[in-house]
Coordinates of N, CA and C in Angstrom, one line a residue:
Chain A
X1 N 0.8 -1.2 0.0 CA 0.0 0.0 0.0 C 0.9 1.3 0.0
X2 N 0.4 2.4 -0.3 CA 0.6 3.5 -0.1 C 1.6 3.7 1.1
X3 N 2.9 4.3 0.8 CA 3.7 4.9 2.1 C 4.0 6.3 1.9
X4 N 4.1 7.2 3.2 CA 4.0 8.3 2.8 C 5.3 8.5 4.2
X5 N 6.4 9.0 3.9 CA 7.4 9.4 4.6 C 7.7 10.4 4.6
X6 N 7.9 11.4 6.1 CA 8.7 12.7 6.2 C 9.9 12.5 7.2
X7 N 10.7 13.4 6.7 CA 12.3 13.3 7.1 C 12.3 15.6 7.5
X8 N 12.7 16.1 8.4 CA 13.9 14.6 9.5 C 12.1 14.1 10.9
X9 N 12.4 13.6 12.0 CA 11.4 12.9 12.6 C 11.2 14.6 13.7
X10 N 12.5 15.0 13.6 CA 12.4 15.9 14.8 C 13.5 16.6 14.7
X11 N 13.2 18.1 14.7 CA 14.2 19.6 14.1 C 14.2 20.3 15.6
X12 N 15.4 20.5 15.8 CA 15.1 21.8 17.1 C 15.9 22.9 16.4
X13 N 15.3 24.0 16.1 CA 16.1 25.0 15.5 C 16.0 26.5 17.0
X14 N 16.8 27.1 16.2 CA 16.9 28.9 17.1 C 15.8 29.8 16.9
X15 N 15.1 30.5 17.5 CA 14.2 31.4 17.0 C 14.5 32.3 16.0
X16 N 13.9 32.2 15.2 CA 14.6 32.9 13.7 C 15.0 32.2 12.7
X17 N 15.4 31.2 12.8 CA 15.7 30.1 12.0 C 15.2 30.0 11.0
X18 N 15.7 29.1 10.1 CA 14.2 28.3 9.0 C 14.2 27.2 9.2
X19 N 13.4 26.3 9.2 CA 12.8 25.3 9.2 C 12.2 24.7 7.9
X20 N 12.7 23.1 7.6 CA 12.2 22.8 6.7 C 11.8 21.2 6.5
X21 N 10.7 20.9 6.3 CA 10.4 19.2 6.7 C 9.7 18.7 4.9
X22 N 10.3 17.6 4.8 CA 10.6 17.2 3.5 C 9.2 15.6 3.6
X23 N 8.2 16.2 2.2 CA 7.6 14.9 2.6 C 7.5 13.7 1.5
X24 N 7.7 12.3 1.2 CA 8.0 11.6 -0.2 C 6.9 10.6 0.2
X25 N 5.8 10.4 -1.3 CA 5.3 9.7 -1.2 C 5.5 8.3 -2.0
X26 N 4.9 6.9 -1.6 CA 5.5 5.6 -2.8 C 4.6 5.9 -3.8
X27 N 3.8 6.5 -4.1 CA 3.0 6.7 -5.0 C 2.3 8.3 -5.6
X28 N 2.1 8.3 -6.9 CA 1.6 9.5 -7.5 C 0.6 10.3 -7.0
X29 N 0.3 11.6 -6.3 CA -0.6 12.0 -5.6 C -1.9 12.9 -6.2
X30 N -3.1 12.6 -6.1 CA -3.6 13.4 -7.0 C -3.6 15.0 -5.7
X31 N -3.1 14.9 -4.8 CA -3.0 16.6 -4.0 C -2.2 16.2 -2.7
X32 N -1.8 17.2 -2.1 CA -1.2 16.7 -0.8 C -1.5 18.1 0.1
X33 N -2.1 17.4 1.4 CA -2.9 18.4 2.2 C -1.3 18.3 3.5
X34 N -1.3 19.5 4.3 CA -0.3 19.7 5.2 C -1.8 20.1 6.7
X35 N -1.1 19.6 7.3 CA -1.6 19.6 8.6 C -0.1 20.0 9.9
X36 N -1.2 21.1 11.1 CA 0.2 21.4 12.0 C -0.7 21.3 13.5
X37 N -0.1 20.0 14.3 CA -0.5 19.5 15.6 C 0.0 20.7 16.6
X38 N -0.5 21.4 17.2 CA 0.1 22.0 18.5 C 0.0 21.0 19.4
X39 N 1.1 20.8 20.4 CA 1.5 20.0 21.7 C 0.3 20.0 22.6
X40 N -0.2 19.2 22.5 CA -1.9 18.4 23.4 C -2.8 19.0 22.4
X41 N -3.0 19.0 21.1 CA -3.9 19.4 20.6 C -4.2 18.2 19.3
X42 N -4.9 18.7 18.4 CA -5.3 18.2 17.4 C -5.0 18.5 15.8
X43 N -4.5 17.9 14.9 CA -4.3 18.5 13.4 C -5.1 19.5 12.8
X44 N -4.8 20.3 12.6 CA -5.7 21.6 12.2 C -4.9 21.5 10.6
X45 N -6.0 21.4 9.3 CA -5.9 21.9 8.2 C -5.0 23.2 8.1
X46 N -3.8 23.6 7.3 CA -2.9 24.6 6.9 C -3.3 24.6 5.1
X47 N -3.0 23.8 4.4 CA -3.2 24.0 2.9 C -3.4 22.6 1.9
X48 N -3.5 23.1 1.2 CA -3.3 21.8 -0.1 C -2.9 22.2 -1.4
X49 N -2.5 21.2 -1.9 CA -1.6 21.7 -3.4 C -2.4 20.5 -4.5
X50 N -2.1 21.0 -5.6 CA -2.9 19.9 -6.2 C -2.3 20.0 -7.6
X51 N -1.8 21.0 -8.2 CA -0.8 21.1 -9.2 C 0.6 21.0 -9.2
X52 N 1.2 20.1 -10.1 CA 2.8 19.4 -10.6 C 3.4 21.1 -10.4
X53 N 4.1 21.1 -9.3 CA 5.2 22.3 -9.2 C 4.3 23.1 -8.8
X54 N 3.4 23.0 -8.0 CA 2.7 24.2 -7.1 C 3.3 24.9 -6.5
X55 N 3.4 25.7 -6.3 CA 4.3 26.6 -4.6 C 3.1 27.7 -4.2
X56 N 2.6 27.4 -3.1 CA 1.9 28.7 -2.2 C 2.5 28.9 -0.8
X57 N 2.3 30.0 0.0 CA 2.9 30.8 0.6 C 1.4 31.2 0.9
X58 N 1.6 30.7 2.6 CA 1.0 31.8 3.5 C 1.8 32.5 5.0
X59 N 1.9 33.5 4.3 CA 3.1 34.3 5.7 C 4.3 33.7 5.3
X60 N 4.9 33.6 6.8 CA 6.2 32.7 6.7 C 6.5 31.3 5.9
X61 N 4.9 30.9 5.7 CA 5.0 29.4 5.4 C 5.2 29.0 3.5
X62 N 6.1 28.8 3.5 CA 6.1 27.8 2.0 C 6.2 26.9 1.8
X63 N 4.9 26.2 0.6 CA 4.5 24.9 0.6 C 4.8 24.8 -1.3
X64 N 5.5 23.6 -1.4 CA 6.0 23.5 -2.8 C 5.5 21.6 -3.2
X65 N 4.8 21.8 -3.9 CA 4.1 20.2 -4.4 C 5.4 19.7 -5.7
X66 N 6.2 19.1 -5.9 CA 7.3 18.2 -6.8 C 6.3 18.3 -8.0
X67 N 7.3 18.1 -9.0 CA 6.8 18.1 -10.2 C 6.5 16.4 -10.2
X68 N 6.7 15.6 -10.2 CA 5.8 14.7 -10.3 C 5.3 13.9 -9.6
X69 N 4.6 15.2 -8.5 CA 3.8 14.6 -7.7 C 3.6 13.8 -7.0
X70 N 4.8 13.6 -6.6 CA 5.4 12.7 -5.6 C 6.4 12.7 -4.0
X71 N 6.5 14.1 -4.2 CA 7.5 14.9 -3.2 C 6.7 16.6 -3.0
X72 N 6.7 16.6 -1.5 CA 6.3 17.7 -1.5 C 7.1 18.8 0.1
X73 N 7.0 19.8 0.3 CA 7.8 20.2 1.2 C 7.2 21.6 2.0
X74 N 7.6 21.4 3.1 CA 7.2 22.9 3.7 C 8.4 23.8 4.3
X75 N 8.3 24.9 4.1 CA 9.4 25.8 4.2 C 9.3 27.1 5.2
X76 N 9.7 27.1 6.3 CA 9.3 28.2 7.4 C 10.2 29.1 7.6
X77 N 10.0 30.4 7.2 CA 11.1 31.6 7.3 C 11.4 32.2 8.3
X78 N 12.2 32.0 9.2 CA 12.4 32.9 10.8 C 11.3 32.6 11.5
X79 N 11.7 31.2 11.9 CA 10.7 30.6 13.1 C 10.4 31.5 14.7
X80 N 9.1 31.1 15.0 CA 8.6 31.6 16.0 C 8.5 30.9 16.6
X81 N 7.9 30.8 18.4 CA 7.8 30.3 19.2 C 6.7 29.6 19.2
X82 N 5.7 30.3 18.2 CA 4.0 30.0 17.7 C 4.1 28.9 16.6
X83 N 5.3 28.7 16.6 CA 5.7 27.8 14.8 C 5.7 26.3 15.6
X84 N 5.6 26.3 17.3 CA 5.9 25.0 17.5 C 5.3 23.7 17.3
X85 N 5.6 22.7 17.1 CA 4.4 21.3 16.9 C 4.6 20.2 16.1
X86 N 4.0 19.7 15.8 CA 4.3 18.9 14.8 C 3.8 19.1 13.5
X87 N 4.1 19.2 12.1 CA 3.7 18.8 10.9 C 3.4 17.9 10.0
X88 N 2.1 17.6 9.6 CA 2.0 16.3 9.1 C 1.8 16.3 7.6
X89 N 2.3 15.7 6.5 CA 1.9 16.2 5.4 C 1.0 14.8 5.0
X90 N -0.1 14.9 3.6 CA -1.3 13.8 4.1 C -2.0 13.6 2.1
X91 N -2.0 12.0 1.7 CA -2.1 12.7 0.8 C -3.0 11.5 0.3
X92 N -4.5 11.8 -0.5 CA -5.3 10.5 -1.0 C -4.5 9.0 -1.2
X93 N -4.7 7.6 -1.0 CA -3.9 6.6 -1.8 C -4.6 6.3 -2.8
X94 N -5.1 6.5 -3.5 CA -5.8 6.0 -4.8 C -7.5 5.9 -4.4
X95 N -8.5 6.4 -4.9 CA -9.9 6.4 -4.9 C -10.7 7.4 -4.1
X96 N -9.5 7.9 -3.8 CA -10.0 9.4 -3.1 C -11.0 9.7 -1.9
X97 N -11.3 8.5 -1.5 CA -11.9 8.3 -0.2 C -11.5 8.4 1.6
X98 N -9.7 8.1 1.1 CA -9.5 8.9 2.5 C -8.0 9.1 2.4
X99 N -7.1 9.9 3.5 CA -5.6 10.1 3.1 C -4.7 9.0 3.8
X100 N -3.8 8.9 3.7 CA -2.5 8.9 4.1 C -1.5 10.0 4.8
X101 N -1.8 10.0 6.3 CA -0.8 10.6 6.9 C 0.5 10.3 6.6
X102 N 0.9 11.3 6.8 CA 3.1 10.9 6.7 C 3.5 10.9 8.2
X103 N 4.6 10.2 8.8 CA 4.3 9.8 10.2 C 5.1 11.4 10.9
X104 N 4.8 12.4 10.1 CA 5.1 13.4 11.1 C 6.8 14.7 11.0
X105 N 6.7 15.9 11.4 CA 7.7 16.5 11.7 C 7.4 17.1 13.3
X106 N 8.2 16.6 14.2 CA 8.4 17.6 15.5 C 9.1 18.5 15.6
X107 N 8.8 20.0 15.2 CA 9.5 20.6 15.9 C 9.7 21.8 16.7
X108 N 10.9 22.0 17.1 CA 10.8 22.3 18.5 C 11.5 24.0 18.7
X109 N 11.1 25.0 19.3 CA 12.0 26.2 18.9 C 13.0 26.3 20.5
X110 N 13.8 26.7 20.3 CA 14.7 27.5 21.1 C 15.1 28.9 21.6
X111 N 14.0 29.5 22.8 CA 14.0 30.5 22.7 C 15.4 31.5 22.7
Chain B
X1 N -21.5 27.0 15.8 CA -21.3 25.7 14.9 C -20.4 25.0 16.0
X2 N -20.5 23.8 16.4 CA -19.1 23.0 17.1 C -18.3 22.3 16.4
X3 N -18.7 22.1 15.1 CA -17.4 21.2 14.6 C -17.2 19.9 14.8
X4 N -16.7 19.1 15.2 CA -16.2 18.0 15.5 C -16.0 17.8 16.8
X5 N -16.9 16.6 17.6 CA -16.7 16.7 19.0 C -16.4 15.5 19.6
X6 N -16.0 15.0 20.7 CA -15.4 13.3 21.0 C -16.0 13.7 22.0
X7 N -16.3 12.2 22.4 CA -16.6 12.1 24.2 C -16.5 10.6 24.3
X8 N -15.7 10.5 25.6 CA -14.9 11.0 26.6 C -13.9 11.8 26.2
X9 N -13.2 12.5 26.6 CA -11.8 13.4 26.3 C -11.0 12.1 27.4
X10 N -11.4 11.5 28.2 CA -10.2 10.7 28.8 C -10.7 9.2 29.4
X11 N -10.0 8.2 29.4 CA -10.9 6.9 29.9 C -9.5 6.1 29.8
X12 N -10.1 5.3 31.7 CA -8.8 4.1 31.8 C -10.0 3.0 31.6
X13 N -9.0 1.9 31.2 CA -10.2 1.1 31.1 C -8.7 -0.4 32.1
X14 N -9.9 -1.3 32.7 CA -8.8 -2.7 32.6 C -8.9 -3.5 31.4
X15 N -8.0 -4.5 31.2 CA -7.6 -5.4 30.0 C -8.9 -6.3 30.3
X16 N -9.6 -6.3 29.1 CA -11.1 -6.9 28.7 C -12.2 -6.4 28.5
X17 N -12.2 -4.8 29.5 CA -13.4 -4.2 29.5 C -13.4 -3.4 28.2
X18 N -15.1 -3.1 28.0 CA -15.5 -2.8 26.5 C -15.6 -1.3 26.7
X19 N -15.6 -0.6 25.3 CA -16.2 0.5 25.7 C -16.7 1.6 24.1
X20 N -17.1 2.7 24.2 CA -17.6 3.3 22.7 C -17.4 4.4 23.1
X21 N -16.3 5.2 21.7 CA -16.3 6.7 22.1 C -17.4 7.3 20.5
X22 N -17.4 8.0 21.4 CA -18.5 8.9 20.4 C -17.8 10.2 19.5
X23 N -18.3 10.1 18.3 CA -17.8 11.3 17.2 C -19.5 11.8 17.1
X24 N -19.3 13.5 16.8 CA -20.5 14.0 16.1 C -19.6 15.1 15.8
X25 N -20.3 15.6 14.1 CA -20.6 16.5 13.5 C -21.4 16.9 12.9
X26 N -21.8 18.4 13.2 CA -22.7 19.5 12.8 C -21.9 20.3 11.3
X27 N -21.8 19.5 10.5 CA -21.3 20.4 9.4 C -22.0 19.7 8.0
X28 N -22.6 18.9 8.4 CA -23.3 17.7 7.2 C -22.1 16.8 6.4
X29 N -21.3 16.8 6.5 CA -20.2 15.8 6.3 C -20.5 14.3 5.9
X30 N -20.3 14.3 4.5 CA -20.6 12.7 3.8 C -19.2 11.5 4.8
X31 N -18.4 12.2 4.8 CA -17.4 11.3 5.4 C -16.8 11.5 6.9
X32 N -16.5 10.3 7.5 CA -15.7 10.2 8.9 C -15.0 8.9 9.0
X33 N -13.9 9.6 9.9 CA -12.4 8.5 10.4 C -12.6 8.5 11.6
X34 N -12.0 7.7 11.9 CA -11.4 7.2 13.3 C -9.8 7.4 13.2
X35 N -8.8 7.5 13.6 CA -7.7 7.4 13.8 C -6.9 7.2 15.1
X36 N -6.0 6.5 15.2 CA -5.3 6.3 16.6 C -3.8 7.3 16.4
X37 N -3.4 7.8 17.1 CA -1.8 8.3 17.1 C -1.2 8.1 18.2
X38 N 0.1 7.3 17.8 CA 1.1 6.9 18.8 C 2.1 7.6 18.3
X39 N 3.3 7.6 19.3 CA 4.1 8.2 19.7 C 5.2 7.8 18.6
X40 N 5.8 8.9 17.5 CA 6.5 8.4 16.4 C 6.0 7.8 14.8
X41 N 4.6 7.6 15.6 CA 3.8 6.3 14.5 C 3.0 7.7 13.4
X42 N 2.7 9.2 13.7 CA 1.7 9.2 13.1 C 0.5 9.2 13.4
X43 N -0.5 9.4 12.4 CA -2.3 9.4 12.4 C -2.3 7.6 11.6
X44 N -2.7 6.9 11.9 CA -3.0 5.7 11.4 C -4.7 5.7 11.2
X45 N -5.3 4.9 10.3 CA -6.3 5.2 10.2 C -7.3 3.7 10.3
X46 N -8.6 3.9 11.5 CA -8.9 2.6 12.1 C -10.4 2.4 11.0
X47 N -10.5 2.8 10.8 CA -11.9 2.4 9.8 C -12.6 3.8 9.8
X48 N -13.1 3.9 8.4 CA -14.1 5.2 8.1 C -15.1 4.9 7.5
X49 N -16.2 5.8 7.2 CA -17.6 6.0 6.3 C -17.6 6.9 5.2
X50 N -18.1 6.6 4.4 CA -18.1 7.5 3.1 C -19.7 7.9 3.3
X51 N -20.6 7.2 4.1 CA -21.7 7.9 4.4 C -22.8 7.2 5.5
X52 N -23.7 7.7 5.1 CA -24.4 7.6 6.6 C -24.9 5.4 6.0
X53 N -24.5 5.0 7.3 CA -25.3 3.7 6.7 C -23.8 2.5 6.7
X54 N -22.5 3.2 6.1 CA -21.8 2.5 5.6 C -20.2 3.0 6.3
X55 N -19.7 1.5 6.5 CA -18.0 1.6 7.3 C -17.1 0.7 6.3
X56 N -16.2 1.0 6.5 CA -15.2 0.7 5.6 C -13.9 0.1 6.9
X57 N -12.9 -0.6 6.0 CA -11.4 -0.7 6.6 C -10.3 0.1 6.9
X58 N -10.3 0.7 7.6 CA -8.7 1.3 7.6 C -7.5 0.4 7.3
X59 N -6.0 1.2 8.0 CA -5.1 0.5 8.3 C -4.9 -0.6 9.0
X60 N -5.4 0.0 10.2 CA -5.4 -0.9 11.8 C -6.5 -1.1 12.4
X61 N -7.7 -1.8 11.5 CA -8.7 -2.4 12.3 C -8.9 -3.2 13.3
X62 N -8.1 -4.5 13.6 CA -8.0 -5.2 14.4 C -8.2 -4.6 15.3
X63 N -9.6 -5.3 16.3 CA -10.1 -5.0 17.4 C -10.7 -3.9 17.9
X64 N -11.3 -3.5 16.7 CA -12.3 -2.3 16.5 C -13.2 -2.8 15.7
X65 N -14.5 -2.1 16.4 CA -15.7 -2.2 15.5 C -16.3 -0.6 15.2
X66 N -17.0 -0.2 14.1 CA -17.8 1.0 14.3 C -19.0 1.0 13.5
X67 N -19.8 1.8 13.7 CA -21.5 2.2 13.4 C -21.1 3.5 13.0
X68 N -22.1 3.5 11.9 CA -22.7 5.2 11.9 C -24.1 4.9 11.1
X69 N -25.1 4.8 12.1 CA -26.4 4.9 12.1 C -26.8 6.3 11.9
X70 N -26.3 7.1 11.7 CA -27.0 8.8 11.9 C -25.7 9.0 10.9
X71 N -26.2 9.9 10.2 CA -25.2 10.8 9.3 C -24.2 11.8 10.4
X72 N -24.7 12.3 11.5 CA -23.8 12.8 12.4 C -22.8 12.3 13.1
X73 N -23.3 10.8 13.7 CA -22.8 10.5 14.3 C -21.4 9.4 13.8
X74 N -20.2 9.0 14.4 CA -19.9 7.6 14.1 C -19.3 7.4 15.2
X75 N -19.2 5.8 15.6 CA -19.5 5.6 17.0 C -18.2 4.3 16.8
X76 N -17.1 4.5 17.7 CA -16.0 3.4 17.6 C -15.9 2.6 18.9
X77 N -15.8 1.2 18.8 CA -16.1 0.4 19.8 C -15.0 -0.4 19.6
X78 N -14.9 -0.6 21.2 CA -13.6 -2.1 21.5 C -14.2 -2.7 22.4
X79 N -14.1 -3.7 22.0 CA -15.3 -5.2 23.0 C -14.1 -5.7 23.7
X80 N -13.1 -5.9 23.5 CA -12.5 -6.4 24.5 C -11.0 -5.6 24.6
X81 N -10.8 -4.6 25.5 CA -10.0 -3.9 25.3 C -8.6 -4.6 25.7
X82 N -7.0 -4.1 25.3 CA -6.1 -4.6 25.0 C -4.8 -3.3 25.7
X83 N -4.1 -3.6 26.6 CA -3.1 -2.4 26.7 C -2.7 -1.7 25.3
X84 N -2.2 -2.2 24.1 CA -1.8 -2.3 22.9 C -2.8 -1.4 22.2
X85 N -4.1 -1.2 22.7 CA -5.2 -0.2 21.9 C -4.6 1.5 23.4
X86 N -4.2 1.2 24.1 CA -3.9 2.5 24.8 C -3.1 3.6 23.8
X87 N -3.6 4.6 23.5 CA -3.5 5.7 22.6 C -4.5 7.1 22.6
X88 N -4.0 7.7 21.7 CA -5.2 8.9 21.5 C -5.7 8.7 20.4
X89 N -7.3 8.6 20.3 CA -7.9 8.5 19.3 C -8.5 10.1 18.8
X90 N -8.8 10.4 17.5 CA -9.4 11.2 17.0 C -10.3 10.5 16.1
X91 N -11.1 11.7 16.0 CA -11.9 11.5 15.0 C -11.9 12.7 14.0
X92 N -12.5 12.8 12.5 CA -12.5 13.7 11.3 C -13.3 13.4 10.4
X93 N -13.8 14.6 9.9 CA -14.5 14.9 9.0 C -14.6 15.5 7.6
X94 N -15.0 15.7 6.6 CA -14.9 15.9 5.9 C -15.6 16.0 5.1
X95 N -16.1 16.6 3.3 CA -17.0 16.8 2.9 C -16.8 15.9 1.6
X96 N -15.5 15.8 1.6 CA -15.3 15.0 -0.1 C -13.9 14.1 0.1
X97 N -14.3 12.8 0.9 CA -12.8 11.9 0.6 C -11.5 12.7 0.9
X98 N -10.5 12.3 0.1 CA -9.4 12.9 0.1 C -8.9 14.3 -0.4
X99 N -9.9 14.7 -1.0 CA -10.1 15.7 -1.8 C -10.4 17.2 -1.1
X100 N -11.2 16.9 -0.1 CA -11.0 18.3 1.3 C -10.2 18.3 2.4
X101 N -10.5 19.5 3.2 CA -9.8 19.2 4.7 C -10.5 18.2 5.7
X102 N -9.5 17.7 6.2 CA -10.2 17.1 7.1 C -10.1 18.0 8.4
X103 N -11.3 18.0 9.2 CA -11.8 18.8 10.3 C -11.9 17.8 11.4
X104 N -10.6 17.7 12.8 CA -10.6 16.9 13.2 C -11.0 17.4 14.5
X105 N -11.4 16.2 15.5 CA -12.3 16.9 16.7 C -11.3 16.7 18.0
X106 N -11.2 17.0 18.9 CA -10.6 17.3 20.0 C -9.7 16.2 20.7
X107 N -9.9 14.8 20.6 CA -9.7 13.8 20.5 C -10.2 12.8 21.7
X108 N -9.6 11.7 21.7 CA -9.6 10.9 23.6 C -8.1 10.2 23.8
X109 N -8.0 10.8 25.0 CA -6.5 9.4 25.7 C -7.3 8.4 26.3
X110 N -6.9 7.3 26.0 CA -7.8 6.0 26.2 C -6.2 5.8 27.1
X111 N -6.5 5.1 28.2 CA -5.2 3.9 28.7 C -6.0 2.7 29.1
X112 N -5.2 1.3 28.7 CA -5.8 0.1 29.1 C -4.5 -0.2 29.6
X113 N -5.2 -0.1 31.2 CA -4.0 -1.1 32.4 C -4.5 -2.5 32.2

């Protein structure tokens, strides 16, 4: 079935930093949705891409979909203290009925 | 509007005893998951509905059962609980498969001593 991996498992960066968590799927995605856990909370929806070489940008955040749609990434410009959690990137396996989580990015700031 | 709501938010249970956590949403949502998240592992996915009436397989069904008798509701059961099912479960919603966000609800920490 369908595997969906992000690398690295867990980033501690400086405040100000960038941050960047890389997500590869075994398979062709028809979109790839990003999700960001705050610590004791729940995945809250951030974006989705759905076009070969997407890039959107909200705020600090840059989200870039691989040209063939198979690699996708998130990109955080001078991290905050609000930037902390986990990120999950999430993406249909074929029939479009439900996603595939990727097992996650932790991370962590340094005030 | 509430969105997506779980109950219990917390439950020990001992090894055998049964129990049902509850999902509802108020947003008209054709679809809902169940998911468990452990530590390292991820959102794994324990069985969902594409609509009111009908459940499907996840990943990790074993030793889960679920209903959704009400288009609101979907209802996840363990008849005989297992330390190995101790996690946080969520539940999510959704309007269209893989295709929208999913809207996930508050969750439960289940422990089985």
């Amino acid at each position: 079935g369908q595997q969906v991996m992000q690398i690295p498992q867990y980033q501690h960066v400086q405040e100000g930093e960038d941050f960047t968590t890389y997500c590869n799927s075994s398979t062709t995605l028809s979109n790839i949705q990003w999700y960001k856990q705050r610590p004791g909370g729940h995945p809250v929806f951030l974006i989705q891409l759905v076009k070969s070489g997407e890039v959107k940008k909200q705020k600090r955040l840059t989200f870039q979909f691989g040209e063939a749609k198979k690699n996708s990434s998130l990109h955080i410009t001078a991290t905050q203290t609000t930037d902390v959690g986990t990120y999950f990137c999430a993406g249909p396996p074929g029939g479009n009925e439900k996603l595939t989580f990727g097992t996650g990015t932790r991370l962590t700031i340094i005030p | 509007n509430a969105g997506v709501t779980q109950t219990p938010k917390f439950r020990v249970l001992k090894t055998g005893q049964s129990m049902t956590l509850l999902c509802a949403q108020d947003m008209n949502h054709e679809y809902m998951y169940w998911y468990r998240q452990d530590p390292g592992m991820g959102l794994r996915l324990i069985h969902y509905s594409v609509g009111e009436g009908t459940t499907a397989k996840g990943e990790v069904p074993d030793g889960y059962n679920v209903s959704r008798l009400k288009k609101q509701n979907f209802l996840l059961g363990l008849e005989s609980a297992a330390p190995s099912q101790t996690s946080v479960y969520f539940c999510a919603s959704t309007s269209w498969g893989g295709y929208n966000e999913q809207f996930f609800g508050p969750g439960t920490r289940l422990t089985v001593l």
